[in-house]
CSV table of C-alpha atoms and ligand atoms in Angstrom, one decimal:
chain,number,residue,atom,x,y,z
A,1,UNK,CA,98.1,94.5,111.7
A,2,UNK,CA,97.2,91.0,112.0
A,3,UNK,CA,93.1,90.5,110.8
A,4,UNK,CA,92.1,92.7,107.9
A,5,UNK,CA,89.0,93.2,106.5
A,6,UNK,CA,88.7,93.5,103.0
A,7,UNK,CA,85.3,94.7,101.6
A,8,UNK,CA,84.8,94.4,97.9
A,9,UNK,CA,87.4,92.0,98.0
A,10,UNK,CA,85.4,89.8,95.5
A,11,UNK,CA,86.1,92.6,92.8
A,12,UNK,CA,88.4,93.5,90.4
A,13,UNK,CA,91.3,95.1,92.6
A,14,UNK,CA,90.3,94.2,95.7
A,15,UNK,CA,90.1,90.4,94.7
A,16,UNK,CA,94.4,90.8,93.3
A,17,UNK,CA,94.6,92.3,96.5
A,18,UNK,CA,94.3,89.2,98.5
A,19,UNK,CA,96.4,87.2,96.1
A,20,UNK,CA,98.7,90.1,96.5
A,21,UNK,CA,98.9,89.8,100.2
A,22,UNK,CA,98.1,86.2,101.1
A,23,UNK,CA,101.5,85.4,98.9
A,24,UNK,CA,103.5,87.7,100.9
A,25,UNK,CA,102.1,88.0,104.9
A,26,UNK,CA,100.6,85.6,107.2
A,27,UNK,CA,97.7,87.8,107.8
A,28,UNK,CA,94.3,86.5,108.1
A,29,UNK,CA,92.0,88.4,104.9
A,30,UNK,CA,88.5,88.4,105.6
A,31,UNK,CA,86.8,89.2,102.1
A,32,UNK,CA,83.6,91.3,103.0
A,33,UNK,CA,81.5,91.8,99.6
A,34,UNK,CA,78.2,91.9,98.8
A,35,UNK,CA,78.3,90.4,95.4
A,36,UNK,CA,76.7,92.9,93.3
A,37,UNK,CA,76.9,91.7,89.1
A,38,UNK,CA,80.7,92.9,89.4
A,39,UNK,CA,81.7,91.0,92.6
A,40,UNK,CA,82.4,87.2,91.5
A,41,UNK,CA,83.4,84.0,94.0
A,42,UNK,CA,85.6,82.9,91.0
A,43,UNK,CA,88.0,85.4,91.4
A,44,UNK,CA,88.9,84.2,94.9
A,45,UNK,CA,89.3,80.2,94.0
A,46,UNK,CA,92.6,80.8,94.1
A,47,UNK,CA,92.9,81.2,97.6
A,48,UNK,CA,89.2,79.6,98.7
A,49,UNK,CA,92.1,77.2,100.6
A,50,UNK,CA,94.2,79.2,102.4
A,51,UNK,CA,93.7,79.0,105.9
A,52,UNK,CA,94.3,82.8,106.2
A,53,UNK,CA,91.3,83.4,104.0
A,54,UNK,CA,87.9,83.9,104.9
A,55,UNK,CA,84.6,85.1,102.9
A,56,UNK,CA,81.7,86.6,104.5
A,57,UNK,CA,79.0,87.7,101.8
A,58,UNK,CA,77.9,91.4,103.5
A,59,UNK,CA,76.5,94.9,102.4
A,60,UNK,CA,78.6,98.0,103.9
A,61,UNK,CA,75.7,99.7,104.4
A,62,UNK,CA,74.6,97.5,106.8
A,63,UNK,CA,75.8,98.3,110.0
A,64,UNK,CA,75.2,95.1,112.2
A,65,UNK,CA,76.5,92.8,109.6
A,66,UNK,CA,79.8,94.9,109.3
A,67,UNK,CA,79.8,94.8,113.0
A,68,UNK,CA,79.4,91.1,113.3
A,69,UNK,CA,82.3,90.1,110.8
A,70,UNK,CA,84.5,92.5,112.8
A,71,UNK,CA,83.9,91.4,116.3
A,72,UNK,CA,83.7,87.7,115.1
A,73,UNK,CA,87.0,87.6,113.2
A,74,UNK,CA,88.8,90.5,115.6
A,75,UNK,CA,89.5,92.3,112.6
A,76,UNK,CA,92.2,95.3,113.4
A,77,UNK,CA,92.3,96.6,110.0
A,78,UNK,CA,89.5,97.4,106.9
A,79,UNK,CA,90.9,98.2,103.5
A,80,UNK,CA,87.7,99.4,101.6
A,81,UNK,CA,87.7,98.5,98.0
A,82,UNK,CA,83.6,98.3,98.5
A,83,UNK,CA,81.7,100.8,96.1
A,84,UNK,CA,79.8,101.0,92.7
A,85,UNK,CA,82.8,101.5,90.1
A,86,UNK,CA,81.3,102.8,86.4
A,87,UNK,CA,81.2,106.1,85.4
A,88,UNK,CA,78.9,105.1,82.5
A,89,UNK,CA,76.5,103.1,85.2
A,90,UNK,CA,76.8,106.5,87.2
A,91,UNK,CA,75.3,108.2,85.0
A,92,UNK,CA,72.3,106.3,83.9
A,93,UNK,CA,72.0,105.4,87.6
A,94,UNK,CA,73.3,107.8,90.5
A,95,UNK,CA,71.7,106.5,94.0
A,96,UNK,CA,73.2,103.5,94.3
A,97,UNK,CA,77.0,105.5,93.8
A,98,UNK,CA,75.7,108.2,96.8
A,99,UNK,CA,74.4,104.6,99.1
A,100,UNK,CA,77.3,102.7,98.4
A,101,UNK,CA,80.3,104.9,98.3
A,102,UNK,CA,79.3,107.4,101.0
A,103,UNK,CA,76.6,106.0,103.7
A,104,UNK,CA,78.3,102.4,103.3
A,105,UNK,CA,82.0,104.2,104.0
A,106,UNK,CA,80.2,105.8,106.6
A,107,UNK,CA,78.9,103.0,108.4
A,108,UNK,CA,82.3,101.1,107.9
A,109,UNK,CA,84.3,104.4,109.8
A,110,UNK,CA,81.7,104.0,112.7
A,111,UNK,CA,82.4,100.7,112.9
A,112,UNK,CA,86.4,101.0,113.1
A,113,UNK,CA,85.4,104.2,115.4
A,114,UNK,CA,83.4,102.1,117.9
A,115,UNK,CA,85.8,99.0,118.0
A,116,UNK,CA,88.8,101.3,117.7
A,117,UNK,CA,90.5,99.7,114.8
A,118,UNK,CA,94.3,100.1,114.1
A,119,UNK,CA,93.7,101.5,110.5
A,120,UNK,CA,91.2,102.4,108.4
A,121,UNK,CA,92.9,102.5,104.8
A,122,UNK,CA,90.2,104.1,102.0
A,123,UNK,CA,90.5,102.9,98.1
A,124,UNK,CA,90.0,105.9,95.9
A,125,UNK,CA,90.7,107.5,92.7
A,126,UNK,CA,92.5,110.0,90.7
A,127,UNK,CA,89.3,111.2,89.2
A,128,UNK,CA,88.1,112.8,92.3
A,129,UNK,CA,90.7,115.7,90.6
A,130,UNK,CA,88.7,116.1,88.0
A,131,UNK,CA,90.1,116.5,84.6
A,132,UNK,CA,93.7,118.0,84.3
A,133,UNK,CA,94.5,120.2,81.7
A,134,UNK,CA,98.1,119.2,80.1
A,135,UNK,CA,100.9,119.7,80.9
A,136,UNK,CA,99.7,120.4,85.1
A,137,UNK,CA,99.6,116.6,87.2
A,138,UNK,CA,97.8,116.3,90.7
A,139,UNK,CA,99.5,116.5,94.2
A,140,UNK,CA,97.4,115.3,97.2
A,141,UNK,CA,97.3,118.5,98.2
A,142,UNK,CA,94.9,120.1,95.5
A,143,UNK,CA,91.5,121.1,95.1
A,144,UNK,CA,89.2,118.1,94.6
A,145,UNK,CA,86.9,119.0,91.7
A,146,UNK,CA,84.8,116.0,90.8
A,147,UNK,CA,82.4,116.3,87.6
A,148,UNK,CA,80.5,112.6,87.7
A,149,UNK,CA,78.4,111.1,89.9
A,150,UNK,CA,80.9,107.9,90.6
A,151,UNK,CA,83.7,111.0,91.5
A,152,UNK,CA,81.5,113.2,93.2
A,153,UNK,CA,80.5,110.0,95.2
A,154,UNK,CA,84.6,109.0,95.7
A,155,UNK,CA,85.1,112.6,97.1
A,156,UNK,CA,82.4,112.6,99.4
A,157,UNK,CA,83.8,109.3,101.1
A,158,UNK,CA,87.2,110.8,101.2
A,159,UNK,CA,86.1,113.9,103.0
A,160,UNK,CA,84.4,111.5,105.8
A,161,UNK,CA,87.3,109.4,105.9
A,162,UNK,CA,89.3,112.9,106.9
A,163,UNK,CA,86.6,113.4,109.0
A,164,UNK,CA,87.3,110.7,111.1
A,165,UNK,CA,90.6,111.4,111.3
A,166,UNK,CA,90.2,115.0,112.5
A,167,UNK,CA,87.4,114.9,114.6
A,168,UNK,CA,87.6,111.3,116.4
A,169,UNK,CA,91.0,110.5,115.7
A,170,UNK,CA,90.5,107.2,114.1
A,171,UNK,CA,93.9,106.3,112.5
A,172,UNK,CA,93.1,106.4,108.7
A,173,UNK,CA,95.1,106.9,105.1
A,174,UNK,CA,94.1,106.5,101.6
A,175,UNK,CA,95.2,105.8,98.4
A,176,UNK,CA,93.7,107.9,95.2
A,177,UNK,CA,95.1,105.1,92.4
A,178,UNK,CA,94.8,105.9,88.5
A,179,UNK,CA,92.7,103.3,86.1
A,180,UNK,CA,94.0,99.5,86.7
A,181,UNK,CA,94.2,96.8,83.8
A,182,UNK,CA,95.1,93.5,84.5
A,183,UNK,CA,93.0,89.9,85.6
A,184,UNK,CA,89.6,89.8,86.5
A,185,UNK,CA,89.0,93.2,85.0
A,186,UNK,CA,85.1,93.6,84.1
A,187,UNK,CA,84.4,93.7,80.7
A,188,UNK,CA,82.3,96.6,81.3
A,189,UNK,CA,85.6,99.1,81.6
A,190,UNK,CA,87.4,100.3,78.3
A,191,UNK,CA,90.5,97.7,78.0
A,192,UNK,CA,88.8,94.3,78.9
A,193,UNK,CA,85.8,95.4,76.9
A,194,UNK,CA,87.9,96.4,73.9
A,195,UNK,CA,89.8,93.2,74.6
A,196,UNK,CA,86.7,90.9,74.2
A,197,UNK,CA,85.0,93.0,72.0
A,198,UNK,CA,88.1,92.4,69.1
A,199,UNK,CA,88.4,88.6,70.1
A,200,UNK,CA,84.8,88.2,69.0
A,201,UNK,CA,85.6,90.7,65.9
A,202,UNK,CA,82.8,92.7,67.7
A,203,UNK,CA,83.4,96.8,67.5
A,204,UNK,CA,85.0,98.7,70.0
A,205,UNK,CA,83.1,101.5,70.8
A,206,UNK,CA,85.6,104.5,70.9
A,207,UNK,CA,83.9,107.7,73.0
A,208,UNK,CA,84.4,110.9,71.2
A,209,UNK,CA,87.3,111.4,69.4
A,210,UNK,CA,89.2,109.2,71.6
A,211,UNK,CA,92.2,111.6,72.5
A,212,UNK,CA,91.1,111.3,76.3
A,213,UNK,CA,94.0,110.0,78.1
A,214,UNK,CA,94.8,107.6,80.7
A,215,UNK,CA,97.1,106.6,83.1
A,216,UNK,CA,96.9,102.8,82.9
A,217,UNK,CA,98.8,101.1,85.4
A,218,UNK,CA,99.2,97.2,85.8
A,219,UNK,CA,96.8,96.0,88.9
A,220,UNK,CA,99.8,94.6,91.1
A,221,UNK,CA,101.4,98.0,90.9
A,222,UNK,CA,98.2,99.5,92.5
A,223,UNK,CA,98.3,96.4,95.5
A,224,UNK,CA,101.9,97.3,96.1
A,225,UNK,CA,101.4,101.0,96.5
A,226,UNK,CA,98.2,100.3,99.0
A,227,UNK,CA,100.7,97.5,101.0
A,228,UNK,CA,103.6,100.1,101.0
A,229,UNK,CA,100.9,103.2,102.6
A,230,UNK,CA,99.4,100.1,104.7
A,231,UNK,CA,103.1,99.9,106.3
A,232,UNK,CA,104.3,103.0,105.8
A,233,UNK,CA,101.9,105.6,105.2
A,234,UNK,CA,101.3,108.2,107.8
A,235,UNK,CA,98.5,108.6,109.4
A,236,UNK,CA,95.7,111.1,107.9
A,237,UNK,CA,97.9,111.5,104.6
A,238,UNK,CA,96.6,110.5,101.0
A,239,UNK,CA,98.8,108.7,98.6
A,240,UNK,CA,98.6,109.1,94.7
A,241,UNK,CA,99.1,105.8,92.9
A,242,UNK,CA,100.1,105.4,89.1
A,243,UNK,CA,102.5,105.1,86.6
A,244,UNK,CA,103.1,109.0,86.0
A,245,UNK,CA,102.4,108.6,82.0
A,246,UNK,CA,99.3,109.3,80.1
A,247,UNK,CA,98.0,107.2,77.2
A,248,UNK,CA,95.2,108.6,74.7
A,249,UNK,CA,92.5,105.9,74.6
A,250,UNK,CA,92.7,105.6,70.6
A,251,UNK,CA,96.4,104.3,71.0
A,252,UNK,CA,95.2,102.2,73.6
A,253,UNK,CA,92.7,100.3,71.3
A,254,UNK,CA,95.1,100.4,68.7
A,255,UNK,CA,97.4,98.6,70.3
A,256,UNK,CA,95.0,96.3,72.0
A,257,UNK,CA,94.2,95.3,68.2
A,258,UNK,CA,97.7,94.7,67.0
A,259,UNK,CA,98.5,92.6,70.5
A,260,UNK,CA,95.1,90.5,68.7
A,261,UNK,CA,96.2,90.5,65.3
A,262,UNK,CA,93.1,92.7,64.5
A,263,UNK,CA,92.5,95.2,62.5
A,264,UNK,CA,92.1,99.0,63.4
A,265,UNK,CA,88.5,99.0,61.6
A,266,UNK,CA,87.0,97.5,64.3
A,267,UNK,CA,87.1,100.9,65.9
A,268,UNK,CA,84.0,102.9,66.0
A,269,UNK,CA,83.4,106.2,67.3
A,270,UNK,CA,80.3,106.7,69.4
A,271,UNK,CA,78.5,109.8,71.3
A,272,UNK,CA,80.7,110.9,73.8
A,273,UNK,CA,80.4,109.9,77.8
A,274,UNK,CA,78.6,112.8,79.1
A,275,UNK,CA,80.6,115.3,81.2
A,276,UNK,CA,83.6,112.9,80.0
A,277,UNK,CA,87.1,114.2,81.6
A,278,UNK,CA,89.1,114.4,79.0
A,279,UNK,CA,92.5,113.7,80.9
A,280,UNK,CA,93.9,112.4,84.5
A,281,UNK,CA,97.7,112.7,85.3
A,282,UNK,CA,99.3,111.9,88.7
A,283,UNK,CA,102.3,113.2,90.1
A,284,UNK,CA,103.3,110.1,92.3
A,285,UNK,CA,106.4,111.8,93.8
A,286,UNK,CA,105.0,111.3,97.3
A,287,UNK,CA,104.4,107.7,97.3
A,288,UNK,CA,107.7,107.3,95.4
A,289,UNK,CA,109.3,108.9,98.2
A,290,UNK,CA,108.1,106.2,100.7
A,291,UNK,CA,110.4,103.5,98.7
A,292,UNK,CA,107.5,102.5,96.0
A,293,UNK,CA,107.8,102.6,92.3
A,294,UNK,CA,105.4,101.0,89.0
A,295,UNK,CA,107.2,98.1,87.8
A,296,UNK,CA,105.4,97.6,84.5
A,297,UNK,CA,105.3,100.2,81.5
A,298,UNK,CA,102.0,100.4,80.0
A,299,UNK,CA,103.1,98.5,77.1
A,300,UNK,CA,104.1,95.6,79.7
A,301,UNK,CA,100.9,96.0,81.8
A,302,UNK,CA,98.7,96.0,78.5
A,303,UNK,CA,100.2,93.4,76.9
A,304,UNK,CA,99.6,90.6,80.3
A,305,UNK,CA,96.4,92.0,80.5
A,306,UNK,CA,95.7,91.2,76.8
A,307,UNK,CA,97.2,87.6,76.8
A,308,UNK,CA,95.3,87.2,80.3
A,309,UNK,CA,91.9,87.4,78.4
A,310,UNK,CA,93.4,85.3,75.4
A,311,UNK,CA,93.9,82.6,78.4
A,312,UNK,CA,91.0,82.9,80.3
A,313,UNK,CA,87.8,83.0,78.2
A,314,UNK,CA,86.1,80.8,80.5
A,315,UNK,CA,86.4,83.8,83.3
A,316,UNK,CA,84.9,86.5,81.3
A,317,UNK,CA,82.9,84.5,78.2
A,318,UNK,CA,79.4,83.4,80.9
A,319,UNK,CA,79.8,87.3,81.9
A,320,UNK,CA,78.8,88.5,79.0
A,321,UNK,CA,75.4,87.7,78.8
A,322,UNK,CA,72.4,88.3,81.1
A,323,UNK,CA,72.5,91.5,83.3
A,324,UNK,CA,75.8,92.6,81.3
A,325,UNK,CA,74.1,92.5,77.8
A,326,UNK,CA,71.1,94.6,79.1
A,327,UNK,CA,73.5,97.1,80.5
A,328,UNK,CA,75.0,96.8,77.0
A,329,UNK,CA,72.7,97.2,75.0
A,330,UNK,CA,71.5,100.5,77.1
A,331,UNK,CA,74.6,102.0,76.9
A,332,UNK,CA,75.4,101.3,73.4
A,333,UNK,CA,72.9,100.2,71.2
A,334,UNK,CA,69.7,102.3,72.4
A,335,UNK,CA,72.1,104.7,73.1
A,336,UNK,CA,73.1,105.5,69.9
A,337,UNK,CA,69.6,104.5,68.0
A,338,UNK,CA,70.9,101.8,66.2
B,1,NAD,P1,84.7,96.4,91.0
B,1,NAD,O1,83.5,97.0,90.5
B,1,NAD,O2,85.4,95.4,90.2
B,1,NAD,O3,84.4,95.7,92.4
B,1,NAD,C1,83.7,96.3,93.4
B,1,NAD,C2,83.4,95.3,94.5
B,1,NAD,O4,82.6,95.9,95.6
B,1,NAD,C3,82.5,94.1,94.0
B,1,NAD,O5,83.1,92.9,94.4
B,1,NAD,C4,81.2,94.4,94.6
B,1,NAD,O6,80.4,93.2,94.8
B,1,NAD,C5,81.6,95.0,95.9
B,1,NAD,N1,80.5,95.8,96.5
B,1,NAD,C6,79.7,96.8,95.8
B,1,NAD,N2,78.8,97.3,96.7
B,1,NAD,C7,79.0,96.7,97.9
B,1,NAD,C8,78.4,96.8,99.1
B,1,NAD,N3,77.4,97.7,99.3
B,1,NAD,N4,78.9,96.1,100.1
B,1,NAD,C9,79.9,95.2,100.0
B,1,NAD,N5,80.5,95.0,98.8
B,1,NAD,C10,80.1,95.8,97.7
B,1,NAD,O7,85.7,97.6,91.4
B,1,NAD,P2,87.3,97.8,91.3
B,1,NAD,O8,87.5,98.3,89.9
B,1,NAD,O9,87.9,96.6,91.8
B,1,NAD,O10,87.4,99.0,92.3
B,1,NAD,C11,87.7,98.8,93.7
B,1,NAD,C12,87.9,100.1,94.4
B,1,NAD,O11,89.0,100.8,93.8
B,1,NAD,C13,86.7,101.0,94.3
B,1,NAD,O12,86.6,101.7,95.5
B,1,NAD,C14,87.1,102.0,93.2
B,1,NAD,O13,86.5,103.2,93.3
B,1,NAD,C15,88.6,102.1,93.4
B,1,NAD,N6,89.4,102.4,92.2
B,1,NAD,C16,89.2,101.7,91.0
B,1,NAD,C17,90.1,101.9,89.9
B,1,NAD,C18,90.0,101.1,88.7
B,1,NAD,O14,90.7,101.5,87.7
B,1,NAD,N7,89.2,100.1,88.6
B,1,NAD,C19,91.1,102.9,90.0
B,1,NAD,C20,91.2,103.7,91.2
B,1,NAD,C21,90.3,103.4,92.3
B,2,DAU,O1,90.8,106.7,86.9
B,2,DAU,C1,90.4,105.7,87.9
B,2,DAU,C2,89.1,105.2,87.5
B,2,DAU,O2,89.3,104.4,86.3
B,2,DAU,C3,88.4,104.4,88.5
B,2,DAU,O3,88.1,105.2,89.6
B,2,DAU,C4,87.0,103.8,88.0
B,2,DAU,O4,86.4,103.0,89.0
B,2,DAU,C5,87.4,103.0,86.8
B,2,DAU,O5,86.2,102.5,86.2
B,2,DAU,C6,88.1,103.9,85.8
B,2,DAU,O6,87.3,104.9,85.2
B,2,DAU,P1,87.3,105.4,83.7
B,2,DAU,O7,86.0,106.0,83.4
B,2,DAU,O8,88.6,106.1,83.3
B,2,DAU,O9,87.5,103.9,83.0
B,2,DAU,P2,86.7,103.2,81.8
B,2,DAU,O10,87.5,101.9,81.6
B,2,DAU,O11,85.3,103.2,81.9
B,2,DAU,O12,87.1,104.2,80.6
B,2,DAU,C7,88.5,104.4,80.2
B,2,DAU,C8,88.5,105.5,79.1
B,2,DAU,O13,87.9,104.9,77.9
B,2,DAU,C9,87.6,106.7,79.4
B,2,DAU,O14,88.2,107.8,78.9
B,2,DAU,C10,86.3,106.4,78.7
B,2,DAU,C11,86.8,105.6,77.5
B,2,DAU,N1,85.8,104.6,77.0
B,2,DAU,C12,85.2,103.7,78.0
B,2,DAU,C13,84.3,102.8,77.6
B,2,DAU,C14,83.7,101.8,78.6
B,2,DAU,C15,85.5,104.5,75.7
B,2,DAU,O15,86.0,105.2,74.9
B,2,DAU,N2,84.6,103.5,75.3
B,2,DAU,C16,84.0,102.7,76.2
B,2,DAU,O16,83.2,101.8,75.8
């Protein structure tokens, strides 16, 4: 592994990512990303300077451009963090998830098929389980049972990604990671908009009754788990990634408001997410087993993602307006006929 792409590497996850790695390898990180509203340059000035880092503004559904960047850069490697990422904007909008997530995986495994890559390592997600009823956790090995359109769209890339594996042999492994918190989070998902929301004494909208739980694990965890699969992993095999403990979302906000100072009235219960899975819960045995563990709690990993948006209002203060207020005020004021 020398030349990896790194497709929606200008993203929340995949944009730590390449801080992750470009700190610890001498690889060469080609950032492939089409910059949809949640892929942002700024989260890669950082590293716009390294000489092992390159950006190459591309859609994964287009097959010539992810042929050129892999033939012009001799990539041996894509990590695919590429894909359309909110439940919420699943449901008011399912194409883009079905485009994105499964023809533009598709096109990228014909590409690593056709230039006969060293590894194709897929980014997904523990809710392509479904929800888990307590006390049971997910093994690799279970039933998928996706119930939203972002999930369904996640399992139907992992099944071509096995696919690949099976019927042409390309080498391939994935990662199915819990929900991440940490910098450069977009204040669309739960903890950086709760975050923002109480810095501005703003309400934080709390779905349902809020006893939905979570496993929230700290960003770098999540990059060290894909680097250890990326060296380790075996071939074909799918790696759970999270901390292991579950957090309802109401103690979440909670504690996001006393980390602020704030008081617990700025929660307000809202209609529910529709079809909302009420809980996720890994069993990461398998990954632990290849020398990895989580090295923050979630009270660690909550409070540096807190103080991170206490430090950094300039990152996420221009976000919220424009496109994100629109979304906003579809998914929360019309929403709820206020
Ligand atoms: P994000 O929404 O912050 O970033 C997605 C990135 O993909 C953006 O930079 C966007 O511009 C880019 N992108 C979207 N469509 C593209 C296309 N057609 N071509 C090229 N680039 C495109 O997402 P994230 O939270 O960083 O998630 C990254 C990956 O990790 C996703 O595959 C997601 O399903 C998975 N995942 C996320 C979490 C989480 O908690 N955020 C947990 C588990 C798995
Ligand atoms: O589990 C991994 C997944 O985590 C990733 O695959 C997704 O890409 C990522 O977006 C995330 O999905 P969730 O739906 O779990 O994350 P979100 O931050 O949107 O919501 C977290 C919880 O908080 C969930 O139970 C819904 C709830 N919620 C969310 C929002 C945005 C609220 O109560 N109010 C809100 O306004």
């Amino acid at each position: 592994m020398k030349n990896l792409l790194v497709t929606g590497g200008a993203g929340f996850i995949g944009s730590n990512f390449v801080h992750y790695m470009l700190e610890r390898y001498n690889y060469k990180l080609v950032v492939f990303d089409k910059l949809t509203y949640a892929g942002r340059m700024e989260n890669l000035d950082r590293v716009a300077s390294n000489p092992n880092f390159r950006f190459v503004q591309g859609d994964i559904c287009e097959l010539e451009a992810v042929r050129a960047v892999v033939r012009e850069h001799q990539i041996d490697t894509i990590v695919n963090f590429a894909a359309e990422t909110h439940v919420d904007r699943s449901i008011l909008g399912p194409f883009e998830f079905t485009e994105t997530n499964i023809r533009g995986t598709q096109v990228l495994l014909e590409v690593a098929r056709e230039q006969q890559l060293e590894r194709f390592h897929h980014i997904s997600t523990d809710e392509v389980y479904g929800a888990i009823p307590a006390p049971n956790r997910s093994k690799e090995g279970d039933p998928l049972e996706p119930r939203s359109p972002y999930s369904a769209s996640k399992a139907g890339a992992e099944h071509l990604v096995y696919a690949y594996f099976v019927t042409y042999g390309l080498p391939v492994t994935t990662t199915r990671g819990s929900n991440n918190i940490g910098p450069f989070h977009y204040p669309e998902k739960a903890v950086p908009l709760f975050t923002t929301n109480a810095l501005d004494n703003q309400p934080l909208p709390m779905y349902g009754d809020g006893m939905q739980q979570r496993d929230y694990q700290y960003v770098e965890d999540h990059c060290e788990g894909i680097d250890v699969v990326l060296h380790k992993g075996q071939l074909g095999e799918i790696y759970n990634v999270g901390t292991g403990v579950e957090t309802h979302n109401i103690d979440m906000a909670r504690k996001i408001l006393d980390l602020l100072g704030k008081p617990h009235s700025l929660i307000t219960y809202v209609a529910d997410r529709a079809g909302h899975d009420r809980r996720y819960a890994l069993d990461v045995s398998k990954l632990q087993a290849l020398g990895w563990h989580s090295r923050h709690s979630f009270d660690q990993a909550l409070e540096k993602t807190v103080r991170w948006f206490v430090d950094n209002e300039a990152w996420w203060r221009p976000i919220k307006s424009g496109e994100y207020m629109d979304y906003y005020r579809r998914q929360y004021v019309e929403r709820e006929g206020r």
